[in-house]
């Protein structure tokens, strides 16, 4: 039961990041502008587990990448924690599908 709110929040984050990656001008904007837009949308949708400052935005070989991978750690019982790792949130601008890793030519 404790894991469901972070999971549903992850679904919202995935939707937000994929929509931003698909916007037509996102490849031309600066990282600061993209991060500001992400922060505004996170605030509107009450995203608390991931801060917009933690989202990495970078360019390689003329392509813009948005990396929003994160993990959530929840206390379960005594010294036992649950870790939820959301590592499928790497997007290339203009591509609606998440990347598992950067292409070899881009590293």
CSV table of C-alpha atoms in Angstrom, one decimal:
chain,number,residue,atom,x,y,z
A,1,UNK,CA,0.0,0.0,0.0
A,2,UNK,CA,2.9,2.4,0.8
A,3,UNK,CA,4.4,1.9,-2.7
A,4,UNK,CA,1.3,2.9,-4.7
A,5,UNK,CA,1.6,6.7,-4.3
A,6,UNK,CA,5.2,6.8,-5.5
A,7,UNK,CA,4.3,4.5,-8.4
A,8,UNK,CA,1.4,6.6,-9.5
A,9,UNK,CA,3.6,9.7,-9.2
A,10,UNK,CA,6.1,8.0,-11.5
A,11,UNK,CA,3.4,7.4,-14.1
A,12,UNK,CA,2.7,11.1,-14.0
A,13,UNK,CA,6.4,12.0,-14.3
A,14,UNK,CA,6.8,9.6,-17.2
A,15,UNK,CA,3.8,11.2,-19.0
A,16,UNK,CA,5.1,14.8,-18.3
A,17,UNK,CA,8.7,14.1,-19.5
A,18,UNK,CA,7.5,12.3,-22.7
A,19,UNK,CA,5.2,15.1,-23.6
A,20,UNK,CA,7.9,17.7,-23.0
A,21,UNK,CA,10.3,15.6,-25.1
A,22,UNK,CA,7.8,15.6,-28.0
A,23,UNK,CA,7.2,19.3,-28.1
A,24,UNK,CA,8.5,20.8,-31.4
A,25,UNK,CA,10.8,23.5,-30.0
A,26,UNK,CA,12.3,21.6,-27.1
A,27,UNK,CA,15.5,20.9,-29.1
A,28,UNK,CA,16.1,24.6,-29.7
A,29,UNK,CA,15.5,25.7,-26.1
A,30,UNK,CA,18.2,26.0,-23.4
A,31,UNK,CA,18.4,23.6,-20.6
A,32,UNK,CA,17.3,26.3,-18.2
A,33,UNK,CA,14.1,27.0,-20.2
A,34,UNK,CA,13.3,23.2,-20.3
A,35,UNK,CA,13.9,22.8,-16.6
A,36,UNK,CA,11.7,25.8,-15.8
A,37,UNK,CA,8.9,24.3,-17.8
A,38,UNK,CA,9.4,21.0,-16.1
A,39,UNK,CA,9.3,22.7,-12.7
A,40,UNK,CA,6.1,24.5,-13.5
A,41,UNK,CA,4.4,21.3,-14.6
A,42,UNK,CA,5.7,19.3,-11.6
A,43,UNK,CA,4.3,22.0,-9.3
A,44,UNK,CA,1.0,22.0,-11.0
A,45,UNK,CA,0.7,18.2,-10.8
A,46,UNK,CA,2.0,18.0,-7.3
A,47,UNK,CA,5.0,15.9,-8.0
A,48,UNK,CA,7.0,15.6,-4.8
A,49,UNK,CA,9.4,12.7,-5.1
A,50,UNK,CA,11.4,14.2,-8.0
A,51,UNK,CA,12.7,17.8,-8.0
A,52,UNK,CA,13.0,19.5,-11.4
A,53,UNK,CA,16.6,20.3,-10.4
A,54,UNK,CA,17.4,16.6,-10.4
A,55,UNK,CA,16.3,16.2,-14.0
A,56,UNK,CA,19.4,16.2,-16.2
A,57,UNK,CA,19.2,18.0,-19.6
A,58,UNK,CA,22.1,17.9,-21.9
A,59,UNK,CA,23.1,18.0,-25.5
A,60,UNK,CA,25.3,15.6,-27.4
A,61,UNK,CA,26.1,15.8,-31.1
A,62,UNK,CA,23.2,18.3,-31.7
A,63,UNK,CA,20.6,16.2,-29.9
A,64,UNK,CA,18.9,17.1,-26.7
A,65,UNK,CA,18.4,14.5,-24.0
A,66,UNK,CA,16.2,14.7,-20.9
A,67,UNK,CA,17.2,12.2,-18.1
A,68,UNK,CA,14.7,12.1,-15.3
A,69,UNK,CA,15.7,8.7,-13.8
A,70,UNK,CA,15.3,8.5,-10.0
A,71,UNK,CA,14.6,6.2,-7.1
A,72,UNK,CA,12.4,6.3,-4.1
A,73,UNK,CA,13.3,4.8,-0.7
A,74,UNK,CA,10.4,3.9,1.6
A,75,UNK,CA,10.6,2.6,5.2
A,76,UNK,CA,8.7,-0.6,5.6
A,77,UNK,CA,9.5,-2.1,9.0
A,78,UNK,CA,12.2,-1.4,11.5
A,79,UNK,CA,15.5,-1.4,9.4
A,80,UNK,CA,13.9,-2.7,6.2
A,81,UNK,CA,13.4,-0.2,3.3
A,82,UNK,CA,11.9,-0.7,-0.1
A,83,UNK,CA,13.7,0.9,-3.0
A,84,UNK,CA,11.7,1.7,-6.1
A,85,UNK,CA,14.0,2.5,-9.1
A,86,UNK,CA,12.5,4.3,-12.0
A,87,UNK,CA,15.2,4.1,-14.7
A,88,UNK,CA,13.2,4.3,-17.9
A,89,UNK,CA,12.9,8.1,-18.0
A,90,UNK,CA,15.7,8.9,-20.5
A,91,UNK,CA,14.2,10.7,-23.6
A,92,UNK,CA,15.7,12.2,-26.7
A,93,UNK,CA,13.9,15.3,-27.9
A,94,UNK,CA,11.5,14.4,-30.7
A,95,UNK,CA,11.3,10.7,-29.7
A,96,UNK,CA,8.2,9.6,-27.8
A,97,UNK,CA,9.8,6.3,-26.7
A,98,UNK,CA,12.2,6.2,-23.7
A,99,UNK,CA,15.8,5.2,-24.3
A,100,UNK,CA,17.4,2.4,-22.3
A,101,UNK,CA,20.8,4.1,-22.6
A,102,UNK,CA,22.5,6.6,-24.8
A,103,UNK,CA,23.4,5.3,-28.3
A,104,UNK,CA,27.1,4.4,-28.5
A,105,UNK,CA,27.9,7.3,-30.8
A,106,UNK,CA,26.4,9.7,-28.3
A,107,UNK,CA,28.3,8.6,-25.2
